[in-house]
PDB file of C-alpha atoms in Angstrom:
ATOM      1  CA  GLY A   1      -0.016  -0.449  -0.234  1.00 39.00           C
ATOM      2  CA  THR A   2       2.848   2.323   0.952  1.00 35.00           C
ATOM      3  CA  LEU A   3       4.303   2.274  -2.124  1.00 37.00           C
ATOM      4  CA  LEU A   4       1.398   2.507  -4.948  1.00 35.00           C
ATOM      5  CA  ILE A   5       0.850   5.444  -2.222  1.00 37.00           C
ATOM      6  CA  GLY A   6       4.106   7.034  -3.187  1.00 37.00           C
ATOM      7  CA  LEU A   7       3.782   6.068  -6.980  1.00 36.00           C
ATOM      8  CA  SER A   8       0.465   7.990  -7.124  1.00 38.00           C
ATOM      9  CA  ALA A   9       1.475  10.729  -5.474  1.00 40.00           C
ATOM     10  CA  LEU A  10       4.590  10.621  -8.692  1.00 40.00           C
ATOM     11  CA  VAL A  11       2.743  10.943 -11.219  1.00 43.00           C
ATOM     12  CA  ARG A  12       0.381  13.663  -9.439  1.00 53.00           C
ATOM     13  CA  ALA A  13       4.178  16.187  -9.349  1.00 63.00           C
ATOM     14  CA  THR A  14       3.708  19.152 -11.457  1.00 76.00           C
ATOM     15  CA  SER A  15       5.946  19.522 -13.940  1.00 84.00           C
ATOM     16  CA  PRO A  16       8.910  22.348 -13.227  1.00 84.00           C
ATOM     17  CA  GLU A  17       8.842  24.050 -16.343  1.00 85.00           C
ATOM     18  CA  SER A  18       4.580  24.455 -15.492  1.00 87.00           C
ATOM     19  CA  LEU A  19       5.340  26.782 -12.397  1.00 92.00           C
ATOM     20  CA  LEU A  20       8.661  28.651 -14.524  1.00 93.00           C
ATOM     21  CA  ASP A  21       5.672  31.822 -15.372  1.00 94.00           C
ATOM     22  CA  ALA A  22       5.864  32.255 -11.730  1.00 95.00           C
ATOM     23  CA  ALA A  23       8.960  33.289 -12.240  1.00 96.00           C
ATOM     24  CA  GLY A  24      11.696  36.490 -12.177  1.00 97.00           C
ATOM     25  CA  THR A  25      14.223  38.317 -11.698  1.00 97.00           C
ATOM     26  CA  ILE A  26      16.034  41.243  -8.730  1.00 97.00           C
ATOM     27  CA  TYR A  27      17.224  43.309 -11.761  1.00 97.00           C
ATOM     28  CA  CYS A  28      19.943  46.344  -9.484  1.00 96.00           C
ATOM     29  CA  ASP A  29      22.169  49.510 -10.700  1.00 96.00           C
ATOM     30  CA  GLY A  30      22.053  48.221 -14.149  1.00 93.00           C
ATOM     31  CA  LYS A  31      22.341  44.371 -13.728  1.00 95.00           C
ATOM     32  CA  VAL A  32      20.072  41.252 -13.035  1.00 96.00           C
ATOM     33  CA  ARG A  33      21.313  40.709  -9.311  1.00 96.00           C
ATOM     34  CA  GLY A  34      19.521  36.788  -8.983  1.00 96.00           C
ATOM     35  CA  SER A  35      15.932  34.965  -9.447  1.00 97.00           C
ATOM     36  CA  ALA A  36      12.675  35.512  -7.385  1.00 97.00           C
ATOM     37  CA  VAL A  37       8.882  34.725  -6.778  1.00 97.00           C
ATOM     38  CA  TYR A  38       6.230  36.088  -7.412  1.00 96.00           C
ATOM     39  CA  ILE A  39       3.677  34.796  -4.419  1.00 95.00           C
ATOM     40  CA  SER A  40       0.110  34.878  -2.785  1.00 90.00           C
ATOM     41  CA  PRO A  41       0.617  37.252  -0.701  1.00 83.00           C
ATOM     42  CA  PRO A  42       0.364  35.347   3.358  1.00 76.00           C
ATOM     43  CA  GLN A  43      -3.726  35.635   5.119  1.00 72.00           C
ATOM     44  CA  GLU A  44      -2.303  37.955   7.776  1.00 72.00           C
ATOM     45  CA  ILE A  45      -1.395  40.991   5.064  1.00 68.00           C
ATOM     46  CA  ALA A  46      -4.491  39.747   2.859  1.00 62.00           C
ATOM     47  CA  ASP A  47      -6.685  40.120   6.039  1.00 61.00           C
ATOM     48  CA  ILE A  48      -5.563  44.273   6.062  1.00 61.00           C
ATOM     49  CA  ALA A  49      -4.007  44.654   2.376  1.00 65.00           C
ATOM     50  CA  ASP A  50      -5.753  44.386  -0.474  1.00 67.00           C
ATOM     51  CA  ASP A  51      -4.230  44.135  -3.664  1.00 77.00           C
ATOM     52  CA  VAL A  52      -0.518  43.758  -2.894  1.00 86.00           C
ATOM     53  CA  ALA A  53       2.433  42.927  -4.410  1.00 92.00           C
ATOM     54  CA  LEU A  54       5.148  40.618  -3.440  1.00 94.00           C
ATOM     55  CA  VAL A  55       8.118  38.436  -4.550  1.00 96.00           C
ATOM     56  CA  LEU A  56      10.247  36.474  -2.093  1.00 96.00           C
ATOM     57  CA  THR A  57      13.982  36.663  -3.439  1.00 97.00           C
ATOM     58  CA  ALA A  58      17.177  36.443  -0.928  1.00 95.00           C
ATOM     59  CA  ALA A  59      18.388  38.967   1.066  1.00 95.00           C
ATOM     60  CA  HIS A  60      21.589  39.628  -0.492  1.00 95.00           C
ATOM     61  CA  THR A  61      20.797  39.698  -3.910  1.00 96.00           C
ATOM     62  CA  LEU A  62      20.348  43.351  -2.646  1.00 95.00           C
ATOM     63  CA  PHE A  63      24.130  44.690  -1.811  1.00 94.00           C
ATOM     64  CA  ASP A  64      26.917  44.804  -3.353  1.00 92.00           C
ATOM     65  CA  LEU A  65      28.467  41.959  -1.436  1.00 87.00           C
ATOM     66  CA  GLN A  66      31.699  44.014  -2.129  1.00 89.00           C
ATOM     67  CA  SER A  67      31.051  47.292  -0.439  1.00 90.00           C
ATOM     68  CA  GLY A  68      28.202  45.870   1.931  1.00 87.00           C
ATOM     69  CA  GLN A  69      25.942  48.623   0.622  1.00 91.00           C
ATOM     70  CA  SER A  70      22.607  48.077  -0.424  1.00 93.00           C
ATOM     71  CA  TYR A  71      21.932  48.495  -4.333  1.00 94.00           C
ATOM     72  CA  LYS A  72      19.969  51.640  -5.253  1.00 94.00           C
ATOM     73  CA  VAL A  73      17.838  51.439  -7.620  1.00 95.00           C
ATOM     74  CA  CYS A  74      16.485  47.812  -7.462  1.00 96.00           C
ATOM     75  CA  GLU A  75      12.994  46.527  -9.139  1.00 97.00           C
ATOM     76  CA  TYR A  76      10.927  43.300 -10.613  1.00 98.00           C
ATOM     77  CA  ARG A  77      11.067  41.878 -13.509  1.00 97.00           C
ATOM     78  CA  PRO A  78       8.835  38.703 -14.927  1.00 97.00           C
ATOM     79  CA  GLN A  79       9.757  35.703 -16.148  1.00 95.00           C
ATOM     80  CA  ASN A  80      13.194  38.135 -17.065  1.00 96.00           C
ATOM     81  CA  LYS A  81      11.666  40.179 -19.443  1.00 94.00           C
ATOM     82  CA  ARG A  82      13.445  43.326 -19.720  1.00 89.00           C
ATOM     83  CA  LEU A  83      10.894  46.341 -20.679  1.00 89.00           C
ATOM     84  CA  SER A  84       8.495  44.140 -18.169  1.00 92.00           C
ATOM     85  CA  GLY A  85       9.874  46.427 -14.707  1.00 95.00           C
ATOM     86  CA  ILE A  86       8.315  46.692 -11.974  1.00 96.00           C
ATOM     87  CA  ALA A  87       9.998  48.641  -9.341  1.00 96.00           C
ATOM     88  CA  VAL A  88       9.750  48.054  -4.970  1.00 95.00           C
ATOM     89  CA  SER A  89       8.838  50.058  -3.417  1.00 93.00           C
ATOM     90  CA  ARG A  90       9.606  49.130  -0.111  1.00 92.00           C
ATOM     91  CA  VAL A  91      11.357  46.497   1.313  1.00 93.00           C
ATOM     92  CA  SER A  92      10.825  43.490   4.602  1.00 91.00           C
ATOM     93  CA  GLN A  93      13.294  43.709   7.235  1.00 88.00           C
ATOM     94  CA  HIS A  94      16.023  40.829   7.480  1.00 90.00           C
ATOM     95  CA  GLY A  95      18.643  40.719   8.951  1.00 87.00           C
ATOM     96  CA  TYR A  96      20.733  39.812   6.610  1.00 88.00           C
ATOM     97  CA  ARG A  97      24.621  41.427   7.628  1.00 90.00           C
ATOM     98  CA  VAL A  98      27.123  41.162   4.625  1.00 90.00           C
ATOM     99  CA  THR A  99      29.892  41.349   7.365  1.00 88.00           C
ATOM    100  CA  ASP A 100      28.467  38.372   9.712  1.00 90.00           C
ATOM    101  CA  THR A 101      31.160  35.781  10.185  1.00 88.00           C
ATOM    102  CA  ASP A 102      28.361  33.258  11.351  1.00 88.00           C
ATOM    103  CA  ARG A 103      27.461  32.292   7.668  1.00 87.00           C
ATOM    104  CA  ILE A 104      24.482  29.457   9.386  1.00 87.00           C
ATOM    105  CA  ALA A 105      23.665  32.613  10.729  1.00 89.00           C
ATOM    106  CA  GLN A 106      24.205  34.912   8.091  1.00 89.00           C
ATOM    107  CA  ALA A 107      22.348  32.291   5.271  1.00 90.00           C
ATOM    108  CA  GLU A 108      19.332  31.918   7.930  1.00 91.00           C
ATOM    109  CA  SER A 109      18.657  34.762   7.704  1.00 92.00           C
ATOM    110  CA  ASP A 110      19.190  35.820   4.087  1.00 93.00           C
ATOM    111  CA  ILE A 111      15.284  36.094   2.747  1.00 94.00           C
ATOM    112  CA  ALA A 112      13.760  39.404   2.402  1.00 95.00           C
ATOM    113  CA  PHE A 113      10.269  40.576   0.499  1.00 94.00           C
ATOM    114  CA  LEU A 114       9.586  42.815  -1.381  1.00 96.00           C
ATOM    115  CA  MET A 115       6.767  44.820  -2.130  1.00 94.00           C
ATOM    116  CA  LEU A 116       6.445  46.310  -5.936  1.00 95.00           C
ATOM    117  CA  SER A 117       4.807  49.654  -6.918  1.00 94.00           C
ATOM    118  CA  TYR A 118       2.405  47.300  -8.731  1.00 94.00           C
ATOM    119  CA  SER A 119       0.538  43.498  -9.713  1.00 94.00           C
ATOM    120  CA  PRO A 120       2.777  41.956 -12.760  1.00 95.00           C
ATOM    121  CA  ARG A 121       1.120  39.570 -14.867  1.00 93.00           C
ATOM    122  CA  GLN A 122       2.318  36.530 -14.524  1.00 95.00           C
ATOM    123  CA  PRO A 123       0.752  33.445 -12.150  1.00 94.00           C
ATOM    124  CA  ALA A 124       1.724  33.420  -8.342  1.00 94.00           C
ATOM    125  CA  LEU A 125       2.897  30.706  -6.066  1.00 94.00           C
ATOM    126  CA  HIS A 126       2.526  29.893  -2.699  1.00 93.00           C
ATOM    127  CA  LEU A 127       4.339  29.760   0.197  1.00 92.00           C
ATOM    128  CA  GLY A 128       3.984  26.044   1.808  1.00 89.00           C
ATOM    129  CA  GLN A 129       2.618  25.292   5.753  1.00 80.00           C
ATOM    130  CA  GLN A 130       6.093  25.561   8.408  1.00 71.00           C
ATOM    131  CA  SER A 131       5.438  22.458   9.502  1.00 65.00           C
ATOM    132  CA  GLN A 132       5.094  21.079   6.153  1.00 69.00           C
ATOM    133  CA  LEU A 133       6.950  17.470   5.064  1.00 73.00           C
ATOM    134  CA  ILE A 134       9.571  17.958   1.872  1.00 78.00           C
ATOM    135  CA  SER A 135       9.976  14.882   0.829  1.00 73.00           C
ATOM    136  CA  GLY A 136      10.590  15.700  -2.734  1.00 73.00           C
ATOM    137  CA  PRO A 137      10.239  16.071  -5.473  1.00 90.00           C
ATOM    138  CA  LEU A 138      12.462  18.892  -5.120  1.00 92.00           C
ATOM    139  CA  ALA A 139      12.760  22.189  -8.676  1.00 92.00           C
ATOM    140  CA  LEU A 140      14.138  25.243  -8.206  1.00 93.00           C
ATOM    141  CA  LEU A 141      13.126  27.931 -10.456  1.00 95.00           C
ATOM    142  CA  GLY A 142      15.268  30.726 -11.212  1.00 95.00           C
ATOM    143  CA  TYR A 143      17.521  32.477 -13.913  1.00 95.00           C
ATOM    144  CA  HIS A 144      20.838  30.561 -15.284  1.00 92.00           C
ATOM    145  CA  ALA A 145      23.179  33.530 -16.413  1.00 91.00           C
ATOM    146  CA  GLU A 146      24.885  31.768 -18.516  1.00 89.00           C
ATOM    147  CA  LEU A 147      22.551  30.905 -20.810  1.00 88.00           C
ATOM    148  CA  GLY A 148      21.364  34.061 -19.835  1.00 89.00           C
ATOM    149  CA  ASP A 149      17.419  32.352 -18.863  1.00 91.00           C
ATOM    150  CA  MET A 150      14.896  31.298 -16.828  1.00 94.00           C
ATOM    151  CA  THR A 151      15.254  27.496 -16.100  1.00 92.00           C
ATOM    152  CA  ALA A 152      13.602  24.820 -13.772  1.00 93.00           C
ATOM    153  CA  SER A 153      16.221  22.021 -12.217  1.00 89.00           C
ATOM    154  CA  LYS A 154      15.021  18.718 -12.967  1.00 78.00           C
ATOM    155  CA  HIS A 155      15.436  15.496 -10.639  1.00 78.00           C
ATOM    156  CA  CYS A 156      15.792  17.917  -7.015  1.00 89.00           C
ATOM    157  CA  GLN A 157      15.751  15.550  -3.595  1.00 88.00           C
ATOM    158  CA  PRO A 158      16.257  17.221  -0.033  1.00 86.00           C
ATOM    159  CA  GLN A 159      19.547  16.171   1.329  1.00 82.00           C
ATOM    160  CA  ASP A 160      19.731  14.612   5.780  1.00 80.00           C
ATOM    161  CA  SER A 161      22.625  15.113   7.722  1.00 78.00           C
ATOM    162  CA  ASP A 162      22.875  14.090  10.756  1.00 77.00           C
ATOM    163  CA  GLN A 163      26.151  17.203  11.692  1.00 77.00           C
ATOM    164  CA  PHE A 164      23.827  20.187   9.832  1.00 78.00           C
ATOM    165  CA  PRO A 165      23.758  22.484  12.259  1.00 75.00           C
ATOM    166  CA  SER A 166      20.568  24.030  11.344  1.00 82.00           C
ATOM    167  CA  THR A 167      16.665  23.306  11.660  1.00 81.00           C
ATOM    168  CA  ALA A 168      15.912  26.854   9.864  1.00 86.00           C
ATOM    169  CA  LEU A 169      17.616  25.541   6.317  1.00 88.00           C
ATOM    170  CA  LEU A 170      16.591  23.338   3.446  1.00 87.00           C
ATOM    171  CA  LEU A 171      19.517  20.876   1.914  1.00 87.00           C
ATOM    172  CA  HIS A 172      18.930  20.412  -1.667  1.00 89.00           C
ATOM    173  CA  ASN A 173      20.759  18.938  -5.044  1.00 87.00           C
ATOM    174  CA  CYS A 174      18.953  21.249  -7.423  1.00 90.00           C
ATOM    175  CA  ARG A 175      21.474  22.116  -9.940  1.00 87.00           C
ATOM    176  CA  ALA A 176      21.915  25.959  -9.144  1.00 87.00           C
ATOM    177  CA  GLY A 177      24.944  28.107 -10.233  1.00 86.00           C
ATOM    178  CA  ALA A 178      25.331  31.888 -11.433  1.00 91.00           C
ATOM    179  CA  GLY A 179      21.315  34.342 -11.518  1.00 91.00           C
ATOM    180  CA  THR A 180      20.156  31.413  -8.624  1.00 94.00           C
ATOM    181  CA  SER A 181      20.520  33.177  -6.143  1.00 94.00           C
ATOM    182  CA  GLY A 182      16.965  33.950  -4.328  1.00 96.00           C
ATOM    183  CA  ALA A 183      14.986  31.049  -6.504  1.00 96.00           C
ATOM    184  CA  PRO A 184      12.289  29.442  -5.010  1.00 96.00           C
ATOM    185  CA  ILE A 185      12.851  25.598  -4.526  1.00 94.00           C
ATOM    186  CA  VAL A 186       9.556  24.740  -5.119  1.00 93.00           C
ATOM    187  CA  ASP A 187       8.122  21.359  -3.880  1.00 91.00           C
ATOM    188  CA  LEU A 188       6.757  19.324  -6.324  1.00 90.00           C
ATOM    189  CA  LEU A 189       4.153  17.082  -4.499  1.00 88.00           C
ATOM    190  CA  SER A 190       1.983  20.396  -3.626  1.00 88.00           C
ATOM    191  CA  SER A 191       3.785  23.740  -5.666  1.00 90.00           C
ATOM    192  CA  GLN A 192       4.605  24.984  -2.909  1.00 92.00           C
ATOM    193  CA  ILE A 193       7.238  27.164  -2.272  1.00 93.00           C
ATOM    194  CA  VAL A 194       9.766  25.270   0.879  1.00 92.00           C
ATOM    195  CA  ALA A 195      12.512  26.688   0.892  1.00 93.00           C
ATOM    196  CA  ILE A 196      14.755  30.092  -0.916  1.00 94.00           C
ATOM    197  CA  HIS A 197      17.744  29.976  -2.148  1.00 94.00           C
ATOM    198  CA  GLY A 198      20.772  31.125  -1.325  1.00 91.00           C
ATOM    199  CA  GLY A 199      24.658  29.605  -1.860  1.00 83.00           C
ATOM    200  CA  ALA A 200      26.084  27.283  -1.208  1.00 79.00           C
ATOM    201  CA  LEU A 201      27.700  26.589   2.534  1.00 71.00           C
ATOM    202  CA  VAL A 202      31.260  25.926   2.744  1.00 67.00           C
ATOM    203  CA  PHE A 203      32.320  23.414   5.397  1.00 65.00           C
ATOM    204  CA  ASP A 204      35.878  22.870   6.913  1.00 65.00           C
ATOM    205  CA  ARG A 205      36.393  18.732   7.892  1.00 60.00           C
ATOM    206  CA  ALA A 206      37.175  20.682  11.098  1.00 56.00           C
TER     207      ALA A 206
END
């Protein structure tokens, strides 16, 4: 019975390509800085404000990592369409700091909600529940800098580690690279966002 249920769930899994239309890029100070996703506002926000346009990304896409300063002008480009950029009107509070030497803490705070000046013409994805069991398959929907286009990863799974010191971060084996910072990681069985890709963490043997 368990095997059949598992196979049935896999058959119903959403294809990564069908979700890609909800993604886009963060464009700051003349250059694409990373990926983002248009989301349906959480209920607590929808209850107090109508027609709020929100995107979710990694907080570090808004900063010059060399100087540590935030970029001056940023916009969201739905599906990375150059002539469809929408100005970012407000950035949520976050704890990300470029200079933080605690890489785990830095990674845990590397997330930001961006309010747009108006709603993009694209579908929105929902945020997963905090208690949601993440067992895969997953997909990473983001900008591929080398190709200059939006791409959807395939055959992704969450990864376990008994020695990893954080319960707030999701380890995964989705193919990622330049431009995918801020990309949503989606549970294909629920079509909901379960994480935002921040980057690679490098550990020494100690």
